[in-house]
PDB file of C-alpha atoms and ligand atoms in Angstrom:
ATOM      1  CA  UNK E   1      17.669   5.427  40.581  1.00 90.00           C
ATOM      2  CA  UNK E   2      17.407   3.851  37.196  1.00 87.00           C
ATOM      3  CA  UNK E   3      16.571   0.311  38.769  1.00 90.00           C
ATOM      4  CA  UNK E   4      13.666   2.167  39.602  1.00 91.00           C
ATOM      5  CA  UNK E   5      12.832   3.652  36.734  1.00 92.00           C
ATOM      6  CA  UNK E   6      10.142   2.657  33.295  1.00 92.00           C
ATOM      7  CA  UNK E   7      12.596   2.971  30.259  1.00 94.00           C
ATOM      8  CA  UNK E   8      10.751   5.837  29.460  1.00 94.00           C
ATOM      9  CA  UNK E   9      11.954   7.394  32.771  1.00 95.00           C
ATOM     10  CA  UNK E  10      15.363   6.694  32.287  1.00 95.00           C
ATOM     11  CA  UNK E  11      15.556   8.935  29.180  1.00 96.00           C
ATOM     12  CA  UNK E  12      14.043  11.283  31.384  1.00 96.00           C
ATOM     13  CA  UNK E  13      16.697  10.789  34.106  1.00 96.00           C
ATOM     14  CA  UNK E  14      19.488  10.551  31.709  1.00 96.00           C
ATOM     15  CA  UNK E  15      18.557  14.077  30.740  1.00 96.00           C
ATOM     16  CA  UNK E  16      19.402  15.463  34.378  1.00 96.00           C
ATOM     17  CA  UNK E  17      22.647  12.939  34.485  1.00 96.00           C
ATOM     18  CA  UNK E  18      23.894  14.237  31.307  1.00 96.00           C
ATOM     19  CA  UNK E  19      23.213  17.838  32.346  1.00 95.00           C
ATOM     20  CA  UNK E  20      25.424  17.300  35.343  1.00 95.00           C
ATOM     21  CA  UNK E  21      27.894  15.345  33.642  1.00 95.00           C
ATOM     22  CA  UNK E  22      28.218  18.246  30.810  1.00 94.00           C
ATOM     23  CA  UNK E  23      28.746  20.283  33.404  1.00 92.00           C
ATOM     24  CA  UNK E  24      25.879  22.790  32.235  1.00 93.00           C
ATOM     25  CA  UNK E  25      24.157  22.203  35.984  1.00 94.00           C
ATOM     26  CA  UNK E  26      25.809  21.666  39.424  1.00 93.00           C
ATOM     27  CA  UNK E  27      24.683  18.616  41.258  1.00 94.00           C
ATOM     28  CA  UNK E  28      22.578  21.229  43.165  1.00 93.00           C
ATOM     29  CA  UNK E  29      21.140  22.435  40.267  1.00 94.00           C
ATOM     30  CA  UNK E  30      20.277  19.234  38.817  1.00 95.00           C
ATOM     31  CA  UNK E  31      18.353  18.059  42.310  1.00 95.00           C
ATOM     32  CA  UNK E  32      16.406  21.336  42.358  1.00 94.00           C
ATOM     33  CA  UNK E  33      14.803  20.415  38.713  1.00 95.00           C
ATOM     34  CA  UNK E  34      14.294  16.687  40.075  1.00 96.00           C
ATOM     35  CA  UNK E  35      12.635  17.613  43.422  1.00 93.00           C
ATOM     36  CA  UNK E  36      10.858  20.999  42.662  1.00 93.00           C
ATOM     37  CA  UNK E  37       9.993  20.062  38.980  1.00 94.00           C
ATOM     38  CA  UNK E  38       8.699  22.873  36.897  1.00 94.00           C
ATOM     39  CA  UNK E  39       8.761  23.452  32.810  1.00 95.00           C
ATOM     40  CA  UNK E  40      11.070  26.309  33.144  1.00 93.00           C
ATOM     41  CA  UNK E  41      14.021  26.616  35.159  1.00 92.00           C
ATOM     42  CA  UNK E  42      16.264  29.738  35.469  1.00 92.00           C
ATOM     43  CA  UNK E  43      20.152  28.677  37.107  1.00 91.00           C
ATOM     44  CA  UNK E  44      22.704  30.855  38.055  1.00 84.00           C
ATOM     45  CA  UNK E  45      25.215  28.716  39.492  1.00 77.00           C
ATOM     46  CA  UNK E  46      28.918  29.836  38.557  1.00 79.00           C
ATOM     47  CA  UNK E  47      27.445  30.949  35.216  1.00 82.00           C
ATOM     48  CA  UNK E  48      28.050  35.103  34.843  1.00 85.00           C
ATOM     49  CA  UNK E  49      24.328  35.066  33.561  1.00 87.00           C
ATOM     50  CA  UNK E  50      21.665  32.895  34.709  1.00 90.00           C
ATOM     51  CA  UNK E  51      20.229  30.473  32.066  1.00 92.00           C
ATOM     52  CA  UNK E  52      17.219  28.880  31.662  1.00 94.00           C
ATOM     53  CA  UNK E  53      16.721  25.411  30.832  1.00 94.00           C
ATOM     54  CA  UNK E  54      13.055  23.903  29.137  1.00 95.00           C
ATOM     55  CA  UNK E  55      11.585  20.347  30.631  1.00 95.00           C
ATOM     56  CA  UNK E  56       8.561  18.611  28.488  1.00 96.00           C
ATOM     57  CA  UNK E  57       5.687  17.822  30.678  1.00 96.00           C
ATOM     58  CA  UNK E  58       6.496  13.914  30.369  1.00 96.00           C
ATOM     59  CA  UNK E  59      10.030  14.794  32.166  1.00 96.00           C
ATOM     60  CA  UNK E  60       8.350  17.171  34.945  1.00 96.00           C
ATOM     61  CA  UNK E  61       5.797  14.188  35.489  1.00 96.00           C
ATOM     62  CA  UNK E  62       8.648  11.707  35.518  1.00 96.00           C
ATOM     63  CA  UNK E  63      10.882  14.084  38.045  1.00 96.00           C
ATOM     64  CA  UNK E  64       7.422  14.253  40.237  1.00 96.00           C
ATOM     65  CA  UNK E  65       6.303  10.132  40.092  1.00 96.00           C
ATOM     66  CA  UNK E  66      10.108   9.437  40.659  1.00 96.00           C
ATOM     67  CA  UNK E  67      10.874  11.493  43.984  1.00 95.00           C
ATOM     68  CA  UNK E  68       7.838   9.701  45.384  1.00 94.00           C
ATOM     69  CA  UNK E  69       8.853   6.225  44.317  1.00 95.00           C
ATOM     70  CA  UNK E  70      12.473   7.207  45.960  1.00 95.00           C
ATOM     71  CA  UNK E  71      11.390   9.148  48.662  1.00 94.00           C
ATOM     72  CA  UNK E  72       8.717   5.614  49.479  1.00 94.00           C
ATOM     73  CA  UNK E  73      11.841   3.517  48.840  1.00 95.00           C
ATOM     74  CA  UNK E  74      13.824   5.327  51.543  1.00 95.00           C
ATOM     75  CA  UNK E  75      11.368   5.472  54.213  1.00 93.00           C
ATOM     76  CA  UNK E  76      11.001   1.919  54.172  1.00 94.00           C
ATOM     77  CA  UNK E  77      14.678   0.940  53.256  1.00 94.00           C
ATOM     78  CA  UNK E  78      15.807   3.221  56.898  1.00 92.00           C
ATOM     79  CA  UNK E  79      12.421   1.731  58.790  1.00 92.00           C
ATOM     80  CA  UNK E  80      10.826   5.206  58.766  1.00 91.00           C
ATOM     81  CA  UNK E  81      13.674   7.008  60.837  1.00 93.00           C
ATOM     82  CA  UNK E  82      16.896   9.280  60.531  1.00 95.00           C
ATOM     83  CA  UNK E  83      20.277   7.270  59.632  1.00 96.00           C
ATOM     84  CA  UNK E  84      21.842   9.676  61.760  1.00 97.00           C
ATOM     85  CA  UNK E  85      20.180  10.063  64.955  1.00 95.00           C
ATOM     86  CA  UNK E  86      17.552   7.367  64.767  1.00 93.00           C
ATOM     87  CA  UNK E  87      14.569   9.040  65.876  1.00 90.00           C
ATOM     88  CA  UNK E  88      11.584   8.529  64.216  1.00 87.00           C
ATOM     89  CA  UNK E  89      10.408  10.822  60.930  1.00 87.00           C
ATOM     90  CA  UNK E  90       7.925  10.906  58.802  1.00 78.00           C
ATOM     91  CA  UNK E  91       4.200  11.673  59.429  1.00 67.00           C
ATOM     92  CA  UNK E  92       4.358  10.712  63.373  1.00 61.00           C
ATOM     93  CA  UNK E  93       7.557  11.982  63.777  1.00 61.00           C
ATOM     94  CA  UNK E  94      10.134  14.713  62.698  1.00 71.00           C
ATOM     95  CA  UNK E  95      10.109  16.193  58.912  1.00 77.00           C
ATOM     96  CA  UNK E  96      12.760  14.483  56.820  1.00 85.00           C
ATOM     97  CA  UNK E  97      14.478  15.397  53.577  1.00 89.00           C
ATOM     98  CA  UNK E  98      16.480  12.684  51.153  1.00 94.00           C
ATOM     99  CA  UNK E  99      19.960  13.033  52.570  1.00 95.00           C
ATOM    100  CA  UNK E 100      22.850  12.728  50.175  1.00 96.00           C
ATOM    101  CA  UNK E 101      25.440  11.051  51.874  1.00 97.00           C
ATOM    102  CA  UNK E 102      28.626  12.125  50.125  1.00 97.00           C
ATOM    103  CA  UNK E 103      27.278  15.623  49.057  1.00 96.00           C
ATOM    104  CA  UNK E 104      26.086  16.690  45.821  1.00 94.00           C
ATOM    105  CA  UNK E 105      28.005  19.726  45.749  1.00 93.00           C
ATOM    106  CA  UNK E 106      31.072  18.108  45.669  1.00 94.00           C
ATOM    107  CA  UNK E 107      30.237  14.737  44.236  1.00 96.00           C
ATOM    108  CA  UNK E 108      27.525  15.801  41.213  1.00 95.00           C
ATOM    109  CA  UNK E 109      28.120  11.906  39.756  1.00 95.00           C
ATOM    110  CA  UNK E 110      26.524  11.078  42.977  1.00 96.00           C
ATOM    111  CA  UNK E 111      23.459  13.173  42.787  1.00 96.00           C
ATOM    112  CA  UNK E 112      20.442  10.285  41.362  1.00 96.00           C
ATOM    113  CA  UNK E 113      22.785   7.366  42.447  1.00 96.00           C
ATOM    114  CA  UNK E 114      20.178   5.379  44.816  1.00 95.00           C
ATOM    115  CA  UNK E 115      23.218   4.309  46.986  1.00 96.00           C
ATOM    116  CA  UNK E 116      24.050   7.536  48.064  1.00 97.00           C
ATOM    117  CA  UNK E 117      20.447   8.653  49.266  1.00 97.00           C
ATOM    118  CA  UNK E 118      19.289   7.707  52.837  1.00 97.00           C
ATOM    119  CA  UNK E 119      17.050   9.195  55.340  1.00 96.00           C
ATOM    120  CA  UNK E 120      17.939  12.405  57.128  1.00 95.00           C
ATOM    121  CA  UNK E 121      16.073  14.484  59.557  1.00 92.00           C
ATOM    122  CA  UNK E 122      16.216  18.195  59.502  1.00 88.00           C
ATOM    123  CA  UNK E 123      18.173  18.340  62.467  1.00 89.00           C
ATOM    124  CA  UNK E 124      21.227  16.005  60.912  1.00 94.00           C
ATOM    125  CA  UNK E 125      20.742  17.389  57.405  1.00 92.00           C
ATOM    126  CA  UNK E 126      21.409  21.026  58.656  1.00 90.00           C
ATOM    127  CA  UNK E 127      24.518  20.121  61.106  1.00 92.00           C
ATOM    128  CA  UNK E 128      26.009  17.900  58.504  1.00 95.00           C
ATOM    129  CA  UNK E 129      25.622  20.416  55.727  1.00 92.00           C
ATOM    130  CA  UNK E 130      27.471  22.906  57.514  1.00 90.00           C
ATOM    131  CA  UNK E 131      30.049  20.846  59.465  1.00 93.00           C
ATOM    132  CA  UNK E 132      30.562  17.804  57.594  1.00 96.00           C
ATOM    133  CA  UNK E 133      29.956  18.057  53.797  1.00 94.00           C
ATOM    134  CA  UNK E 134      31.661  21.712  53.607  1.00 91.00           C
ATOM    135  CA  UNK E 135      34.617  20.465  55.143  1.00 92.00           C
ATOM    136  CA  UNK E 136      34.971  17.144  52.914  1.00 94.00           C
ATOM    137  CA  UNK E 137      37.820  16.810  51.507  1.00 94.00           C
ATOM    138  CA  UNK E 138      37.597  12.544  50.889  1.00 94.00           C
ATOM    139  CA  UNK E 139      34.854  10.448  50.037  1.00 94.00           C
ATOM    140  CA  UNK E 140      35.794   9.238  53.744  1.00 94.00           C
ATOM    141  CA  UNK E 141      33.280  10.928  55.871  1.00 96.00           C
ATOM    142  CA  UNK E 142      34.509  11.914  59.181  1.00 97.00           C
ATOM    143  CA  UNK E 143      31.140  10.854  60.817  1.00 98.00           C
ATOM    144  CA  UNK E 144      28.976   7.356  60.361  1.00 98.00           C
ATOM    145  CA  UNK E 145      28.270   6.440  57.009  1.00 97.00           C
ATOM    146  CA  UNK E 146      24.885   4.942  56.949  1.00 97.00           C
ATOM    147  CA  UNK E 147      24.981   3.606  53.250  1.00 96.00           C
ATOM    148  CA  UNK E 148      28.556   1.622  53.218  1.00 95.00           C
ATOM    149  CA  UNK E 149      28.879  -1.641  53.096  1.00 93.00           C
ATOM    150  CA  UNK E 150      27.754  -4.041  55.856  1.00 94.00           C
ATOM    151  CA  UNK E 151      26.701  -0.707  58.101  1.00 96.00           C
ATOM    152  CA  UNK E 152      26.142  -1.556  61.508  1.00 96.00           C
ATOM    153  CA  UNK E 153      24.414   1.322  63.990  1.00 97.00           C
ATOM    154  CA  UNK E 154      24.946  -0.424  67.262  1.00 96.00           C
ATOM    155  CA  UNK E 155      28.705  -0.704  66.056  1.00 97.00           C
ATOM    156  CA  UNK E 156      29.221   2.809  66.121  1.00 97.00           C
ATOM    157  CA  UNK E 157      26.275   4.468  68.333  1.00 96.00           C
ATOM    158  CA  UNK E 158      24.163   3.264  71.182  1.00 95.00           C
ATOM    159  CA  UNK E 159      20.855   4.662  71.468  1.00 92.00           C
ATOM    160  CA  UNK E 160      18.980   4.182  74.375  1.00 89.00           C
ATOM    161  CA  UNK E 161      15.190   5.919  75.394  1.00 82.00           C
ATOM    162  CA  UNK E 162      13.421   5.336  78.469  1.00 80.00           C
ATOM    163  CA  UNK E 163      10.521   6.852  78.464  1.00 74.00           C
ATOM    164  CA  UNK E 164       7.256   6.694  81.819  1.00 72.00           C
ATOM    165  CA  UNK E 165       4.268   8.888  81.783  1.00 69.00           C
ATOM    166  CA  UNK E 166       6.012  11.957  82.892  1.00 67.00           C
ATOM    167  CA  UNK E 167       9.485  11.511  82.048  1.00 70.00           C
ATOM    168  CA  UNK E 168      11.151  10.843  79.100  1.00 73.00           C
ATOM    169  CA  UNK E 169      15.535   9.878  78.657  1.00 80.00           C
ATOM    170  CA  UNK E 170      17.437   9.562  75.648  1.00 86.00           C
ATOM    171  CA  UNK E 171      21.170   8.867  75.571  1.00 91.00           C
ATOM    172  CA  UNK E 172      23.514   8.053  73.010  1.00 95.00           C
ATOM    173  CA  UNK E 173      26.647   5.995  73.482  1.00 95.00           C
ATOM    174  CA  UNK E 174      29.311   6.271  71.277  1.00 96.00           C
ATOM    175  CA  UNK E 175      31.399   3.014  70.587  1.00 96.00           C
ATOM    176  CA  UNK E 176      33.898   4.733  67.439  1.00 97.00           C
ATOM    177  CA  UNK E 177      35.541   7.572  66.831  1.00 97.00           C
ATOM    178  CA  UNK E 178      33.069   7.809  63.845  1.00 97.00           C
ATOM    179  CA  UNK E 179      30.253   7.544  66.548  1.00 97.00           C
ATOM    180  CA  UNK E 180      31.947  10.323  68.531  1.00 97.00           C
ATOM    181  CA  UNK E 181      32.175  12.508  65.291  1.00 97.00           C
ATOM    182  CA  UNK E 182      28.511  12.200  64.810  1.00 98.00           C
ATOM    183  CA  UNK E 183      27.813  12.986  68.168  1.00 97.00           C
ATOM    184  CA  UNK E 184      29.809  15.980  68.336  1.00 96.00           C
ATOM    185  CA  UNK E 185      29.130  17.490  64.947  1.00 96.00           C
ATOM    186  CA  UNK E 186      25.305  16.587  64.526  1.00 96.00           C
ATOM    187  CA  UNK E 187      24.945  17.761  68.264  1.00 93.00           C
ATOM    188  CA  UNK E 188      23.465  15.295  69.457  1.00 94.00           C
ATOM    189  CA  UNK E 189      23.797  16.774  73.312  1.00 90.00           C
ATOM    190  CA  UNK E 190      21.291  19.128  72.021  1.00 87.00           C
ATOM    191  CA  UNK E 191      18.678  16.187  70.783  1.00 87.00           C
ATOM    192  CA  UNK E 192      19.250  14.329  74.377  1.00 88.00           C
ATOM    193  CA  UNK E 193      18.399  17.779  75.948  1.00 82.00           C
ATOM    194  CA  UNK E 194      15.545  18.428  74.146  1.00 79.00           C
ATOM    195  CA  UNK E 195      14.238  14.754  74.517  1.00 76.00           C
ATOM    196  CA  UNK E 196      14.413  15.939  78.336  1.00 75.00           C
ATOM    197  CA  UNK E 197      12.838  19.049  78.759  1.00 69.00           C
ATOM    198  CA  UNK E 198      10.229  18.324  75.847  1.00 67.00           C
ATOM    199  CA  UNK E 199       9.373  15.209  77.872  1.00 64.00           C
ATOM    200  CA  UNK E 200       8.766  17.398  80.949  1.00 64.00           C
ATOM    201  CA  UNK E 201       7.640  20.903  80.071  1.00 62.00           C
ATOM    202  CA  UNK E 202       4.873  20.896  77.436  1.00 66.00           C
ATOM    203  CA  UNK E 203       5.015  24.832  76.454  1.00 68.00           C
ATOM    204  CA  UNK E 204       8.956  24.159  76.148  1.00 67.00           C
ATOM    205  CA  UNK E 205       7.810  21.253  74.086  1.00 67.00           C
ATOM    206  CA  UNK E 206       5.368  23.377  71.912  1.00 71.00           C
ATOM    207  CA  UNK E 207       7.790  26.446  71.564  1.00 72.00           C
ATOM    208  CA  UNK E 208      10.525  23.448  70.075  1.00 71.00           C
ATOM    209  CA  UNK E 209       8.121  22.580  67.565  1.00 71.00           C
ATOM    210  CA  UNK E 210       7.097  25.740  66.784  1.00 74.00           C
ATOM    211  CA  UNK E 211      10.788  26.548  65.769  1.00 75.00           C
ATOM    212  CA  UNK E 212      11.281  23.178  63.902  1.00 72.00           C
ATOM    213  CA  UNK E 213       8.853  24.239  61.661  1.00 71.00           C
ATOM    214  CA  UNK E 214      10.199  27.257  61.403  1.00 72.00           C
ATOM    215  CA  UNK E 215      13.705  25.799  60.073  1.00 72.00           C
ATOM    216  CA  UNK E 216      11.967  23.457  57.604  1.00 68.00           C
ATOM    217  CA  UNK E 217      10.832  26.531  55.331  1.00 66.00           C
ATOM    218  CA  UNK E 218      13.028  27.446  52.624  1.00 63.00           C
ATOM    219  CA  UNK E 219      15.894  25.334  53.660  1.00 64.00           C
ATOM    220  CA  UNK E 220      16.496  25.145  49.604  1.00 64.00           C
ATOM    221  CA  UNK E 221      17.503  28.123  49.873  1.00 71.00           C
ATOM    222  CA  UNK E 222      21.213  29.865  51.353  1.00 73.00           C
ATOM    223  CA  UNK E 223      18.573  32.616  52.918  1.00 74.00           C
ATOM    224  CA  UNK E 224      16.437  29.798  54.206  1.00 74.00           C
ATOM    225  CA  UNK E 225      19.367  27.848  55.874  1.00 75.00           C
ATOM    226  CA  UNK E 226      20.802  31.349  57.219  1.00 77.00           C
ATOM    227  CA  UNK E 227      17.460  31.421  59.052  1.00 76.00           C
ATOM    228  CA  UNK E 228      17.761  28.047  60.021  1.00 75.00           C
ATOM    229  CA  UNK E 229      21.109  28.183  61.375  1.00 77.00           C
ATOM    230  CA  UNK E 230      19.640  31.659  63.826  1.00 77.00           C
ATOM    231  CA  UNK E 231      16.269  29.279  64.337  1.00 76.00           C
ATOM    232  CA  UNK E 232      19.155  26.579  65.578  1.00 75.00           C
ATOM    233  CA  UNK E 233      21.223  28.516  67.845  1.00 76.00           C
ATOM    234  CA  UNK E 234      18.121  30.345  69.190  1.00 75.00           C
ATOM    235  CA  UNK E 235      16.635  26.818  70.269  1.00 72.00           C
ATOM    236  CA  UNK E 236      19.879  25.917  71.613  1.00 71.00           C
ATOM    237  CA  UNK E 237      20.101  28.950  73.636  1.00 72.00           C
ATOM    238  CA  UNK E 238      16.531  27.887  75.094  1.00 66.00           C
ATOM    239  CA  UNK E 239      17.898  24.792  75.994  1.00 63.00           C
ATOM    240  CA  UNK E 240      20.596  26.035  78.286  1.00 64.00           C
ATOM    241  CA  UNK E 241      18.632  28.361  79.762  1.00 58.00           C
ATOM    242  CA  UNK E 242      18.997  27.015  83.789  1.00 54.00           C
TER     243      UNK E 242
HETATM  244 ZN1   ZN X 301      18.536  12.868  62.655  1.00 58.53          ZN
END
């Protein structure tokens, strides 16, 4: 993020950075003071007390200007849709968060690096959370990686939409085994059966959205994704529902 950055901004970020790199905050820890800036911040973490940590107004400013600037950058950089399943985010489309790619849990160094962000809707972030990142053992991610080198989508996924008046189709294709992965652990079944009924049932389509919402609150939080994860398997279940 630095290339992004004022020089007085980089002091700032170099405060969060060094933090992590001290080890005094997780990578976790360290995102939750960038993204949800405030002048006090209490962390538990592994700690046996929690401690609290001071930020100057100029570095809560900075934290707030900054997300924007990366969270613009992104949008833009991924053409205003997830890296995962393609569909579109954003104000017309699904809510989104700024995905890390190799997790921050397990890769703090990672946390602010600009390379490792992309664009991830709330569908992919929660399935990769919980199938991909706490299972990574490598920096080799089982599943597309959207921010390596020379990335190709149509080399690993193929996703075709057809949509009329009244009916709607989406498919993907996998061409990889990392395009399989994806499909299988970001359940993407479930987006091509929601694409389906949502394009033909409007109260099944209003019920959906009504539970996507749902999912996006407090997803910062392990109660928040708990409730996710029962909001997930409770729209699944409406999905198979003959
Ligand atoms: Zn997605």
């Amino acid at each position: 993020m630095n290339s992004l950055c004022t020089d007085e901004q980089k002091k700032h970020l170099l405060k969060l950075t060094t933090l992590v790199s001290d080890k005094r905050l997780s990578g976790q820890e360290a995102w939750s003071a960038f993204s949800k800036p405030e002048k006090s911040k209490k962390f538990k973490g592994k700690r046996p007390e929690t401690e609290r940590f001071t930020f100057a107004e100029a570095e809560v400013r900075t934290y707030k200007d900054l997300r924007q600037i990366v969270q613009n950058k992104l949008f833009e950089r991924c053409g205003g849709s997830c890296s995962y399943c393609r569909r579109a985010v954003g104000h017309y489309g699904w809510a989104w968060h700024i995905e890390h790619v190799l997790p921050k849990s397990k890769y703090p160094a990672k946390t602010f690096l600009l390379s490792n962000l992309t664009v991830g809707c709330v569908h992919c972030n929660m399935w990769k959370g919980s199938r991909v990142d706490k299972q990574l053992r490598t920096q080799k991610l089982p599943i597309i990686n959207p921010v390596e080198l020379n990335f190709q989508y149509s080399k690993h996924l193929n996703f075709v939409q057809i949509g009329t008046e009244s009916l709607s189709f989406a498919k993907y294709l996998p061409r990889t085994a990392e395009g399989r992965e994806t499909y299988e652990l970001l359940s993407f079944k479930e987006l091509e059966r929601a694409h389906a009924i949502n394009g033909v049932d409007g109260s099944a389509a209003a019920l959906h959205e009504r539970i996507t919402r749902g999912m996006q609150i407090g997803l910062g939080t392990e109660e928040g994704r708990q409730l996710a994860a029962l909001l997930q398997r409770l729209k699944t279940s409406i999905y198979n529902l003959p």
